[in-house]
Coordinates of C-alpha atoms in Angstrom, one line a residue:
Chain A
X1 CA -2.2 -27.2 -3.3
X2 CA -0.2 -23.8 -2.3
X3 CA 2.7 -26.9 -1.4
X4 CA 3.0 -27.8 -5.3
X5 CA 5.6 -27.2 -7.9
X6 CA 4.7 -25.1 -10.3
X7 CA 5.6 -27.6 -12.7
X8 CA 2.5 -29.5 -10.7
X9 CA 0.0 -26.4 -10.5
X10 CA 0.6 -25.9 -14.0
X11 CA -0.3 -29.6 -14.7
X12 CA -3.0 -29.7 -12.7
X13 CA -5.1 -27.0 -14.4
X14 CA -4.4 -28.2 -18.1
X15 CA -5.5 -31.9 -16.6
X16 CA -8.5 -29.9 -14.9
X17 CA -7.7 -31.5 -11.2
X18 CA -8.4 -28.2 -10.6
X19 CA -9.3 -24.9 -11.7
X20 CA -7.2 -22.0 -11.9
X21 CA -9.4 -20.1 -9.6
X22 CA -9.3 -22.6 -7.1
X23 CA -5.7 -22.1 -7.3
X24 CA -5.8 -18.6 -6.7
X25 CA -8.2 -18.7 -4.1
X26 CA -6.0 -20.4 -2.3
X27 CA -2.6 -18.3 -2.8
X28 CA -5.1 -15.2 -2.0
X29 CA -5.6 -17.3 1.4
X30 CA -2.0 -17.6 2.1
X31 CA -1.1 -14.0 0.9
X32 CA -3.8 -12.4 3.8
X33 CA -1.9 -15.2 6.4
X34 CA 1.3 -13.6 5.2
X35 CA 1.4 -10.0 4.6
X36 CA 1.2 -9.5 8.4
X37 CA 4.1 -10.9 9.0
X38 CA 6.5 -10.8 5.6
X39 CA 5.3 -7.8 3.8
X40 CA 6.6 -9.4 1.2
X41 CA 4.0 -7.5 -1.9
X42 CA 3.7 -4.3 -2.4
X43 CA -0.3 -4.5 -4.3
X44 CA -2.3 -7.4 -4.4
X45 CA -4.5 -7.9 -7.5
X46 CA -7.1 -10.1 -6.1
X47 CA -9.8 -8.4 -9.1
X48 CA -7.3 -9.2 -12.0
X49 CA -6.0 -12.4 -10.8
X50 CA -9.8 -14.0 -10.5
X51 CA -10.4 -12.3 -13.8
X52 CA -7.7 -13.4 -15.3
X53 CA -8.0 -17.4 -13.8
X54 CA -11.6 -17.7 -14.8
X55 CA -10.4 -16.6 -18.2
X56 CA -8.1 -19.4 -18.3
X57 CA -10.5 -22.2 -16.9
X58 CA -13.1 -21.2 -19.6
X59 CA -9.7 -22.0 -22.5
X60 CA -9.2 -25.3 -20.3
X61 CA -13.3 -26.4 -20.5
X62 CA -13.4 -25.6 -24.2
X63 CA -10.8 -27.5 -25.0
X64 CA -8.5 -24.4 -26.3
X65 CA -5.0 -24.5 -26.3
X66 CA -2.7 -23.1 -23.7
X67 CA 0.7 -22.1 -22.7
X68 CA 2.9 -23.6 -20.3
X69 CA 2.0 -21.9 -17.4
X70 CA -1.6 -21.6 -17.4
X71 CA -3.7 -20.4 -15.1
X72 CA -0.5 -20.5 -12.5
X73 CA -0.1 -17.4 -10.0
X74 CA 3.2 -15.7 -10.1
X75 CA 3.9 -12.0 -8.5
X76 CA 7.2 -10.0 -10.0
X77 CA 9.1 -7.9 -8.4
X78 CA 7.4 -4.2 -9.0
X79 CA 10.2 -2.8 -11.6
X80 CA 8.7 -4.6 -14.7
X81 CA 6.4 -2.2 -16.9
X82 CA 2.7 -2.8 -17.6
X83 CA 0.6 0.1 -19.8
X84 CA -1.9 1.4 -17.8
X85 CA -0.2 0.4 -14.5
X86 CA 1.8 2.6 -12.2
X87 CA 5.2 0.9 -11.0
X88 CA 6.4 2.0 -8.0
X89 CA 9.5 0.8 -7.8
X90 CA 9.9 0.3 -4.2
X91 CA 10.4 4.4 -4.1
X92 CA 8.2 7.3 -3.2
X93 CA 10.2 9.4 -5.8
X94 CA 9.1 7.7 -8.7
X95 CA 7.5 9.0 -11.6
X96 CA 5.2 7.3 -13.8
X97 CA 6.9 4.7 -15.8
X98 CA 6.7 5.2 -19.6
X99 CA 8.1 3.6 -22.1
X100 CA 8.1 -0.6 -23.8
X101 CA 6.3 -2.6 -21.7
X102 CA 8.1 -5.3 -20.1
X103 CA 9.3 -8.8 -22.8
X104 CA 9.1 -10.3 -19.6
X105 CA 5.8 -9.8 -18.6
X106 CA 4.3 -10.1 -22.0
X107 CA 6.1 -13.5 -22.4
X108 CA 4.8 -14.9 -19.2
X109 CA 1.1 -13.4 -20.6
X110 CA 1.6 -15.6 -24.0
X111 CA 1.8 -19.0 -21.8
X112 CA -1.2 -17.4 -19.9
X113 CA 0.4 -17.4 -16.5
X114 CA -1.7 -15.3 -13.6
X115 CA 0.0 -12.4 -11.5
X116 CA -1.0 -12.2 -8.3
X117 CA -0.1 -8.6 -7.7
X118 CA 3.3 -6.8 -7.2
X119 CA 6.3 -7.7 -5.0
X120 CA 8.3 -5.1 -2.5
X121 CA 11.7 -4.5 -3.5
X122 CA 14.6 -2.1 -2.1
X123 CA 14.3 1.2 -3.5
X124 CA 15.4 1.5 -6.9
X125 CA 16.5 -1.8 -6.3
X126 CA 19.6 0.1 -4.6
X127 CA 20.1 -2.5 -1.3
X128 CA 20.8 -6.5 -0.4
X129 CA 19.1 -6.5 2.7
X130 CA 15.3 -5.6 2.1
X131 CA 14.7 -3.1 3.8
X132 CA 12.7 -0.3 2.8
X133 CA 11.4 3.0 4.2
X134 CA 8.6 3.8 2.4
X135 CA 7.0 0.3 2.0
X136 CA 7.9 -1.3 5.4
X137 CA 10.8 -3.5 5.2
X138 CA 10.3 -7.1 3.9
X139 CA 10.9 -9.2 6.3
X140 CA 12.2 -12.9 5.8
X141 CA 9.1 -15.6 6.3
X142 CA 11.6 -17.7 8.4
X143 CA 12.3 -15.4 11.1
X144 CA 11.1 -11.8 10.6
X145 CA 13.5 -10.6 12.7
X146 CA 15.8 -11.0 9.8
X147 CA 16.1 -9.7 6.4
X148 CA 14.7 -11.0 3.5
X149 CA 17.9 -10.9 1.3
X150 CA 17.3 -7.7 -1.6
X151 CA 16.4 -6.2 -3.4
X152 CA 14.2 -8.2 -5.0
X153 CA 12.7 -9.3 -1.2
X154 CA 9.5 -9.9 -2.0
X155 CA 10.0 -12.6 -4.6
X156 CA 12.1 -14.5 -2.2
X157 CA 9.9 -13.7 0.3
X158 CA 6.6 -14.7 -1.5
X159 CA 8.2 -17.5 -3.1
X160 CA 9.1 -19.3 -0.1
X161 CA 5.8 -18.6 1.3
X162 CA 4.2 -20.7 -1.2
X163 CA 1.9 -17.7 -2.0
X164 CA 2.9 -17.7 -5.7
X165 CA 4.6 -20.6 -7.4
X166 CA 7.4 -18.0 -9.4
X167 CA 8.3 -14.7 -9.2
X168 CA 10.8 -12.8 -11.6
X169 CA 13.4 -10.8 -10.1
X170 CA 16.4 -8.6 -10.9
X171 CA 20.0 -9.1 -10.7
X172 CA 22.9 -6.5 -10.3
X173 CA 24.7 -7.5 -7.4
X174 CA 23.3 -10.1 -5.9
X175 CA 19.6 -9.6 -6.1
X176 CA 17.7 -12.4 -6.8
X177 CA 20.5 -14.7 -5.6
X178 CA 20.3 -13.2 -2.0
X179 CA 16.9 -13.6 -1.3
X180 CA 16.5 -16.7 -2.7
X181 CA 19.5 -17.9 -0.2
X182 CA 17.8 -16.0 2.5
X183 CA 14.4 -17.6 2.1
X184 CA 15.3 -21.1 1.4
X185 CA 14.3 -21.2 -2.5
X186 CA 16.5 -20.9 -6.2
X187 CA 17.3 -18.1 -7.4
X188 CA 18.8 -17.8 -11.2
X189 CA 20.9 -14.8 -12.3
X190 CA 21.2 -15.6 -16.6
X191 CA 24.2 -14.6 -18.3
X192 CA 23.6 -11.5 -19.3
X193 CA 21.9 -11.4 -22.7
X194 CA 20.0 -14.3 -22.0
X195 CA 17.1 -12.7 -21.1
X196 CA 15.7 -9.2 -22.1
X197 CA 15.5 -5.9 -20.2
X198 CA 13.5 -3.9 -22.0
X199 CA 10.3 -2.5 -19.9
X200 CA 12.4 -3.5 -17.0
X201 CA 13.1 -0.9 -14.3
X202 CA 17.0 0.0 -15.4
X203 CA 19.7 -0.1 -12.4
X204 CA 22.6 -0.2 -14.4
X205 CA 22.0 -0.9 -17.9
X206 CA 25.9 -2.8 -18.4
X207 CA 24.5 -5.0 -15.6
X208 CA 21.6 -5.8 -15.1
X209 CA 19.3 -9.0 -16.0
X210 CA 15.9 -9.8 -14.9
X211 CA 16.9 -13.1 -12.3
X212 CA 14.1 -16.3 -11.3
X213 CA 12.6 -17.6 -8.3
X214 CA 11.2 -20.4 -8.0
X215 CA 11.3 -23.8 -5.6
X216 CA 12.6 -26.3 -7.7
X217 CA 15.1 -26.3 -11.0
X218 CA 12.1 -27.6 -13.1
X219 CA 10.3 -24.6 -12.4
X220 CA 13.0 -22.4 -13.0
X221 CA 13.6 -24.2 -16.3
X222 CA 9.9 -23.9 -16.7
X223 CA 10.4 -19.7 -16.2
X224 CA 13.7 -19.7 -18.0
X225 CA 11.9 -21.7 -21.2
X226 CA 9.0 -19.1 -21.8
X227 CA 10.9 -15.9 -21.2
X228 CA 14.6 -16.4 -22.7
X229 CA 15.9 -15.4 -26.2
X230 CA 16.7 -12.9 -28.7
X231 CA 14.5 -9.5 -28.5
X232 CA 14.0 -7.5 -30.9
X233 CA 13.6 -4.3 -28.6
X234 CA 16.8 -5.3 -26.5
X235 CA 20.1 -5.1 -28.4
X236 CA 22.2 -6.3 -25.7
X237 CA 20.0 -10.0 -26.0
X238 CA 22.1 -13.1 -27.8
X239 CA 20.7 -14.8 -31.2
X240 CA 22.2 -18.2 -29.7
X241 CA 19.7 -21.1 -29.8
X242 CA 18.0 -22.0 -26.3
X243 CA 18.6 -25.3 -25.2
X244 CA 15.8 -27.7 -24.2
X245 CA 15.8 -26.7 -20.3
X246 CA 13.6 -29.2 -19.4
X247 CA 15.1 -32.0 -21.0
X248 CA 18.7 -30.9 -19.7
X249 CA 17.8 -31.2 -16.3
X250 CA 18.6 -35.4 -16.7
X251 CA 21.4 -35.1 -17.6
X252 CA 23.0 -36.1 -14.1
X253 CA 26.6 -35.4 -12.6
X254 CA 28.5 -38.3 -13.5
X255 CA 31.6 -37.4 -14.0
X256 CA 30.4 -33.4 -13.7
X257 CA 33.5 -31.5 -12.5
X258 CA 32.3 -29.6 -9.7
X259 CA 35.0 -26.6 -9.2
X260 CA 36.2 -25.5 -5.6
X261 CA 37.6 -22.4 -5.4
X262 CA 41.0 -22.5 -3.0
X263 CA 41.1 -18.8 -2.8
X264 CA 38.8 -15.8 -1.7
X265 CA 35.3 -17.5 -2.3
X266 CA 35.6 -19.4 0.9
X267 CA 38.0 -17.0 3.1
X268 CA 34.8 -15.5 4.9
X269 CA 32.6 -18.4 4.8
X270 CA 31.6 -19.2 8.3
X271 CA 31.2 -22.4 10.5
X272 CA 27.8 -23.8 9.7
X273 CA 27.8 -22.2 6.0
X274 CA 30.7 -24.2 5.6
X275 CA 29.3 -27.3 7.0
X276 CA 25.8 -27.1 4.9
X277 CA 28.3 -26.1 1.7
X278 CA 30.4 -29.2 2.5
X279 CA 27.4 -31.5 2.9
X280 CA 26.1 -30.2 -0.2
X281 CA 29.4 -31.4 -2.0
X282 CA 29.1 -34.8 -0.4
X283 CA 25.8 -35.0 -2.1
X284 CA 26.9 -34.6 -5.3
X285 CA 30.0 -36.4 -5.0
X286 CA 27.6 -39.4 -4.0
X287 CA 26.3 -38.9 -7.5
X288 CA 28.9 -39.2 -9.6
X289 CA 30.5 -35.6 -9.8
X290 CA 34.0 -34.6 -9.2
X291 CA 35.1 -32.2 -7.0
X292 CA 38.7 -30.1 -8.4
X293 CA 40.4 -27.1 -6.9
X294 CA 40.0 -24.5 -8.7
X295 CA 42.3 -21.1 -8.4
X296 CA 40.4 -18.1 -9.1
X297 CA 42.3 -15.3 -11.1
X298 CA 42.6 -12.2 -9.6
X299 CA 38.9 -12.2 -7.8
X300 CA 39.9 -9.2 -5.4
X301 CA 38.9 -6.6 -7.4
X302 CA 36.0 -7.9 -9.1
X303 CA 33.2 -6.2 -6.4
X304 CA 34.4 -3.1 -6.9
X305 CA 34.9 -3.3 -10.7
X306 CA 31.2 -3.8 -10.9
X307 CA 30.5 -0.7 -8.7
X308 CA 32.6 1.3 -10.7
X309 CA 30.1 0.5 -13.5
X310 CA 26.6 0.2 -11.3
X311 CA 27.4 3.3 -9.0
X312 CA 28.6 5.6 -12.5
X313 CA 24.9 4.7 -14.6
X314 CA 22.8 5.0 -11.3
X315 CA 23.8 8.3 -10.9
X316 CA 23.7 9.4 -14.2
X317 CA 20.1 7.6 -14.7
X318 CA 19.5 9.2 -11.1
X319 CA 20.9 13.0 -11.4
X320 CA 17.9 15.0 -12.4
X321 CA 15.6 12.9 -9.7
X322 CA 17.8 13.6 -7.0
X323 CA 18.6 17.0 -8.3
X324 CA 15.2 18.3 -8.0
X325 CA 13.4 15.1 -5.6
X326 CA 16.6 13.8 -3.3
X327 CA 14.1 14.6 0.0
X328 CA 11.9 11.7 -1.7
X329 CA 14.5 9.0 -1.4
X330 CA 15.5 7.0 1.8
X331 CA 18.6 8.5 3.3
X332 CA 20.4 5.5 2.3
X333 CA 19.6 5.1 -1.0
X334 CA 20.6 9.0 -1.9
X335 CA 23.9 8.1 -1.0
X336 CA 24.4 4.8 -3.1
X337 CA 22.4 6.7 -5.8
X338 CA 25.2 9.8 -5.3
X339 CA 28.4 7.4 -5.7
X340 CA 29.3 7.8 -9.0
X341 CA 29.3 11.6 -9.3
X342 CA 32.5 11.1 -7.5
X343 CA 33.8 8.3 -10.0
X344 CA 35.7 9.9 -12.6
X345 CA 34.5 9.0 -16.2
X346 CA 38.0 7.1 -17.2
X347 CA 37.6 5.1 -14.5
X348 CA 34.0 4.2 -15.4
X349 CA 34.9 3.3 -18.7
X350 CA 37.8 1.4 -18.1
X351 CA 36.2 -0.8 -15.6
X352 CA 33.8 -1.3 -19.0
X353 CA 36.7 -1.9 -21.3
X354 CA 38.1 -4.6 -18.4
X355 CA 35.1 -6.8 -18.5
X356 CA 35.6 -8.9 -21.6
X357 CA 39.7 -9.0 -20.8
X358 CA 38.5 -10.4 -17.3
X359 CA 36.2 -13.0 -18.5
X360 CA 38.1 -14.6 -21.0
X361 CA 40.9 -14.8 -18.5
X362 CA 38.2 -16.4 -15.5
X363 CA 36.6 -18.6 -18.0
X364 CA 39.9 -19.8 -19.9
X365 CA 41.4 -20.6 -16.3
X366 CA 38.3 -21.8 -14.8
X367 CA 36.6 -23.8 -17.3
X368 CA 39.3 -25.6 -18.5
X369 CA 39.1 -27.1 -14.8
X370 CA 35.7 -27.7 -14.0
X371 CA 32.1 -27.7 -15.8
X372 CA 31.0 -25.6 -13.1
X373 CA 31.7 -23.8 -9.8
X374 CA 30.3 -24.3 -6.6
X375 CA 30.7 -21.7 -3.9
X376 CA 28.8 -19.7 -1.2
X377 CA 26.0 -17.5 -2.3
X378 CA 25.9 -15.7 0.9
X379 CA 29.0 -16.4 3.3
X380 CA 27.3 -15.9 6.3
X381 CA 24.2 -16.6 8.3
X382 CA 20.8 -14.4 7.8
X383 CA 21.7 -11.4 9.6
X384 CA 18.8 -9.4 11.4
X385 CA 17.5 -6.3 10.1
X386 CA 18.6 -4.5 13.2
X387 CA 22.4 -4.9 12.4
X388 CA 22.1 -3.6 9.0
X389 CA 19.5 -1.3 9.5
X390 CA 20.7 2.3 9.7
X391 CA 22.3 2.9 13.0
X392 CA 23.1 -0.6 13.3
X393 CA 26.4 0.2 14.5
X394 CA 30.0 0.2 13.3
X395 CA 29.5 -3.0 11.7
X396 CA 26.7 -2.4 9.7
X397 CA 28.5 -1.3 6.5
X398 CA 31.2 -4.8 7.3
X399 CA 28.2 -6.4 7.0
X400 CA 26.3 -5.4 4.4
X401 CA 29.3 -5.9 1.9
X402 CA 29.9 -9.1 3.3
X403 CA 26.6 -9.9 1.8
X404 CA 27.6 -9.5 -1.9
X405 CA 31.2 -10.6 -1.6
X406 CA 30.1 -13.8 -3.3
X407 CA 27.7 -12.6 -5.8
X408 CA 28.6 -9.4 -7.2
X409 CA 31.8 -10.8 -9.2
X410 CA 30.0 -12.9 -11.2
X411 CA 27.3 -9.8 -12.1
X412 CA 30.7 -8.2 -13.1
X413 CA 31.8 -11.1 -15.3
X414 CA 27.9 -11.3 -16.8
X415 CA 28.0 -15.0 -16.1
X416 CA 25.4 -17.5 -15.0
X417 CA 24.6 -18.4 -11.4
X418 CA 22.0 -20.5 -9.3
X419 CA 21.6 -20.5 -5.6
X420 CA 19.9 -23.3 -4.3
X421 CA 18.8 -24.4 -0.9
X422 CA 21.6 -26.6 1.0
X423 CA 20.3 -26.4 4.7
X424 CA 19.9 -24.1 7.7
X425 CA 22.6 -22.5 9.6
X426 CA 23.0 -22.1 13.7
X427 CA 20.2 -19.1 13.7
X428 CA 17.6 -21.2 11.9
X429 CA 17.9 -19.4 8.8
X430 CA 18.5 -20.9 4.9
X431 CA 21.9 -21.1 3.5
X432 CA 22.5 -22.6 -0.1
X433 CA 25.7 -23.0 -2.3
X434 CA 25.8 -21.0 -5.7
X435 CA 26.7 -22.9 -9.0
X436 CA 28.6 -20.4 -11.5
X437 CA 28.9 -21.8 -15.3
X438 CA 30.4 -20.5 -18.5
X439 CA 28.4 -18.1 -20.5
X440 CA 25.1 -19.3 -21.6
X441 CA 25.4 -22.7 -19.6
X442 CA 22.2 -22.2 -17.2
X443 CA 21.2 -25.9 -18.4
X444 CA 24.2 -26.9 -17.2
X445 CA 23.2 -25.5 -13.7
X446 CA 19.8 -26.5 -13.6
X447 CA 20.7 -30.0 -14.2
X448 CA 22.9 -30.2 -11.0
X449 CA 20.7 -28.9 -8.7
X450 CA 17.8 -31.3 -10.4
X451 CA 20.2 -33.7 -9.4
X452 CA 20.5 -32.3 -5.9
X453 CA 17.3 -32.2 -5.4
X454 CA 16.6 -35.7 -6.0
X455 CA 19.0 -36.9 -3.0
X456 CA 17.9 -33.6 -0.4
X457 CA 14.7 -32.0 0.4
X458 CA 15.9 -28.8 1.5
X459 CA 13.8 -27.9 -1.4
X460 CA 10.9 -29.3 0.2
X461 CA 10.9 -27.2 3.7
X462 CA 8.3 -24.4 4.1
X463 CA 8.1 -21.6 6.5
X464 CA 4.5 -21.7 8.9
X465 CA 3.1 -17.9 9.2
X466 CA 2.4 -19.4 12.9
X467 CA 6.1 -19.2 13.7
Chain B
X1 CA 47.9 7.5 -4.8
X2 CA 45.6 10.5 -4.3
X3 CA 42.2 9.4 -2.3
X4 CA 38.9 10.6 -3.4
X5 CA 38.1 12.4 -0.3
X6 CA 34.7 14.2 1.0
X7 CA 36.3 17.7 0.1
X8 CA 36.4 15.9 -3.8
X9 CA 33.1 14.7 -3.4
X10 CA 31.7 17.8 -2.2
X11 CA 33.0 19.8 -5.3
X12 CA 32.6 16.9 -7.8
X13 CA 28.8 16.9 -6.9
X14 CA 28.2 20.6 -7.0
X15 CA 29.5 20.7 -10.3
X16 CA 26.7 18.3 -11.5
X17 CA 24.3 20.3 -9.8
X18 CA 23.9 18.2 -6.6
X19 CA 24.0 21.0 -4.2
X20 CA 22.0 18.7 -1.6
X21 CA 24.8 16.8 -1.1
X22 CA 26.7 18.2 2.7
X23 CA 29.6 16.8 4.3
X24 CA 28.8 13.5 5.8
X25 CA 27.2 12.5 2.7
X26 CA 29.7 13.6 0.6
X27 CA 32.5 11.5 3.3
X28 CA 30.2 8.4 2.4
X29 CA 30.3 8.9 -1.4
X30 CA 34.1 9.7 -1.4
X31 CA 34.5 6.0 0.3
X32 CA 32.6 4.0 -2.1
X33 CA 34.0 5.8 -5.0
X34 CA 37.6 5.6 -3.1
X35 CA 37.5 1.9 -3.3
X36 CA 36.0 1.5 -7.4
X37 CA 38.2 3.5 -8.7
X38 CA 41.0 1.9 -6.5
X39 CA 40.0 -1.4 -7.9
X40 CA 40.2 -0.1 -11.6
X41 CA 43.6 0.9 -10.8
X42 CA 44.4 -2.8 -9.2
X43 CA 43.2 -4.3 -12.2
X44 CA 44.5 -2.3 -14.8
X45 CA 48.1 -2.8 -13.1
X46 CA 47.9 -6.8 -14.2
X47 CA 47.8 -5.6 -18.1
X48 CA 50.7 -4.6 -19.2
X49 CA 49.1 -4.4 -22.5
X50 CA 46.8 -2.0 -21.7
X51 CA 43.0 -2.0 -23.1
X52 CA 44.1 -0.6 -27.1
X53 CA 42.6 -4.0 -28.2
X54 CA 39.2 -3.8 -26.3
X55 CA 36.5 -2.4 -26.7
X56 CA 32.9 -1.6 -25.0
X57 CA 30.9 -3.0 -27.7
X58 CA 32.3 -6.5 -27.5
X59 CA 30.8 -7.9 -24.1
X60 CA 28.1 -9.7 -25.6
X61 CA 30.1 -11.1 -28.4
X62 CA 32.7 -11.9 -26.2
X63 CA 29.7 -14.2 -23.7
X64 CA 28.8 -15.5 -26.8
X65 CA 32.3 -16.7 -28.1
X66 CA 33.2 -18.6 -24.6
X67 CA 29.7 -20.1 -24.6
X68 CA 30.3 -24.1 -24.3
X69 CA 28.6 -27.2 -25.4
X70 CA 25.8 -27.8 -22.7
X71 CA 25.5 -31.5 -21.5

């Protein structure tokens, strides 16, 4: 049952095949098989999580109405804030999290979803590989020698596992993407303002957006559906109508212009990337979508743009902690917490003041092209966590910013983007392609890799804790 | 164009009271910072028109505005 959908569990217990604490029994049973191996939570709430599913099954036998997810088990990354609960945030120099409790979390509590526990993460969310000092690195399910993609590692990680059926993320830079292309599941970064913030652990408040993942685009539709929307205790959330997710995903790719981007996107892309990336667009073209070349405007600058903006409000957000606590953070992360006191605020701002000059541009030229963009999430193969470990040599840093050279752009642009599963390259490890849309178009997305998914089974593959 | 080197760094930190901060650390901030605001710069070269018209407040409007017709 630990192989199912969510979309599956979540029918199963309102049909009463089964009961939710059957359920998460058997996730429990897979987490113990796991942790050994993928460290992929940070706290397991075996107590809360049986509470909580025989809550549910009593609703189910009296007949009560429930919501959408019932008596599933999720885990979320451990940045989204519960009263009464103590979020860690990956760090040892955390204080106690005050403040809203998280949209997020209460939303996924209205359609009386289960959490398993909390997920490891890089500290402060400050890293794509997964690696952590203080928890014990997550390690990726597939081969733990590598990384589990970051920084939200354990929801790829835990995902993939089959040891929860969701898990909600964050996204800055890359962060839910990554390890959702590391670990062979989706990942969805929302346009920004899709989705609310508030109780969420802040990185950089111009940036970030809580991100999905999930094994299928119905379950991330599923996810999407009961958290998205206007919030009344997040400004920066849109008033635009939600679409029906779940009825979008038919909606095929015939005739779907799938963009190509004939400049930067694919420069760094190696070998057997490019060969699962190119097989991916063979599928689609076999359904009906076209594939254009697209030209990207001015994409060179675009990382660093959004470093201007995420390095300036983590050290602002991060300059009494480190002022009085820096011992308490990893030697790392003080240093990409420490960036922006050397970013002069003019900079800072005008890399703000760029943003909406930039997307209109990217989207005007892009769009008028192609419904969406298909490129690599992640350019090149799983690394280890050896080679971008500290002291992993002179090509550590290379590395490491190789990792969001496809990802970070479009956190810059506040734009949608899915990753989804396309194959494995030559060191065994996932790879996917990402799909970028217009602003607000994450139907559109889903709907093309539903339509993937019902020609491939990458989807479908499942790391063994045996291996 | 002038770098932002560790020297910069150094001071730049101590003045916001980050006196933890030594060299190396300080030649590792002045690198990632180096390259932001060197991308600003790049970027801000391809508008001749400068950024008078825009403004922080209108991200979210602006998402909103190029927000399509989903299929």
């Amino acid at each position: 049952m630990t192989d199912w959908t969510l979309a599956e569990a979540a029918k199963a217990v309102s049909t009463r095949c089964i009961t939710s604490r059957e359920l998460v029994e058997a996730c429990l049973d897979l987490v113990s098989a796991w942790q050994p191996v993928s460290n992929a939570f940070a706290a397991v709430d075996a107590d809360g999580a049986r509470f909580a599913a025989d809550q549910v099954d009593r609703a189910v036998a009296a007949g009560k109405p429930l919501g959408r997810l019932a008596g599933v088990p999720l885990a979320h990354k451990d940045m989204y804030f519960r009263p009464g609960r103590r979020s860690a945030m990956g760090s040892r120099a955390a204080p106690p999290a005050t403040g809203a409790p998280s949209t997020v979390l209460e939303r996924l509590d209205a359609e009386s979803a289960i959490e398993l526990g909390t997920l490891n993460m890089a500290e402060f969310a400050l890293g794509p590989t997964g690696h952590n000092t203080f928890l014990g690195d997550c390690c990726n399910p597939w081969n733990a020698d590598h990384v589990s993609g970051g920084s939200s590692s354990g929801s790829g990680a835990a995902v993939a596992a089959r040891t929860v059926f969701g898990s909600f993320g964050s996204d800055s830079g890359g962060s839910i993407r990554l390890p959702a292309s590391a670990t062979g599941v989706l990942g969805l970064k929302p346009t920004n303002g899709r989705v609310s913030c508030a109780g969420m652990m802040p990185l950089s408040s111009s940036i970030d957006v809580p991100g999905i993942c999930a094994r299928t685009a119905r379950d991330v539709a599923l996810l999407l559906g009961a958290v998205a929307g206007h919030d009344p205790r997040d400004a920066g959330t849109s008033r635009l109508p939600l679409p029906d997710y779940l009825r979008a995903l038919e909606s095929g790719v015939k005739g779907l212009r799938i963009g190509i981007p004939d400049n930067f996107f694919l420069d760094g892309v190696t070998s057997d990337v490019g060969r699962a990336l190119q097989a991916s667009l063979d599928v689609l073209a076999s359904l009906g979508a076209v594939r254009v070349p697209v030209r990207i405007p001015a994409p060179g600058p675009l990382c660093e743009l959004s470093r201007a903006i995420v390095y300036s409000e983590v050290a602002a957000l991060h300059a009494t902690w480190l002022r009085d606590h820096f011992q308490d953070y990893s030697p790392q992360v003080r240093v990409r917490a420490a960036t922006g006191f050397a970013i002069p605020a003019p900079a800072y701002l005008q890399a703000l003041q760029l943003r909406p000059v930039l997307l209109e541009r990217f989207v005007r030229d892009v769009y008028a092209r192609c419904d969406v963009l298909h490129l690599p999430t992640l350019e090149i193969p799983v690394p280890t966590r050896v080679e971008t470990d500290v002291g992993g040599g002179e090509g550590m840093w290379a590395k490491i910013a190789r990792m969001v050279r496809c990802t970070a752009p479009f956190n810059y642009l506040g734009l949608p983007a899915l990753s989804v599963p396309c194959g494995f390259t030559d060191n065994g490890l996932p790879t996917s392609f990402q799909l970028v849309g217009r602003p607000f178009a994450e139907a559109t997305l889903l709907g093309v890799a539903h339509a993937f998914e019902s020609a491939t089974d990458w989807h479908r593959r499942a790391p063994s804790p045996r291996a | 164009m002038t770098e932002i080197d560790a020297d910069a760094a150094l001071r730049l930190a101590a003045l916001q009271g980050q006196s933890w901060i030594d060299e190396a650390v300080a030649g590792r901030i002045a690198a990632g910072a180096d390259a932001a605001v060197a991308a600003v710069t790049e970027a801000l070269a391809n508008e001749p028109a400068g950024l008078a018209a825009c403004s922080v407040g209108s991200f979210l409007a602006t998402l909103e505005a190029l927000a399509g017709v989903e299929r």
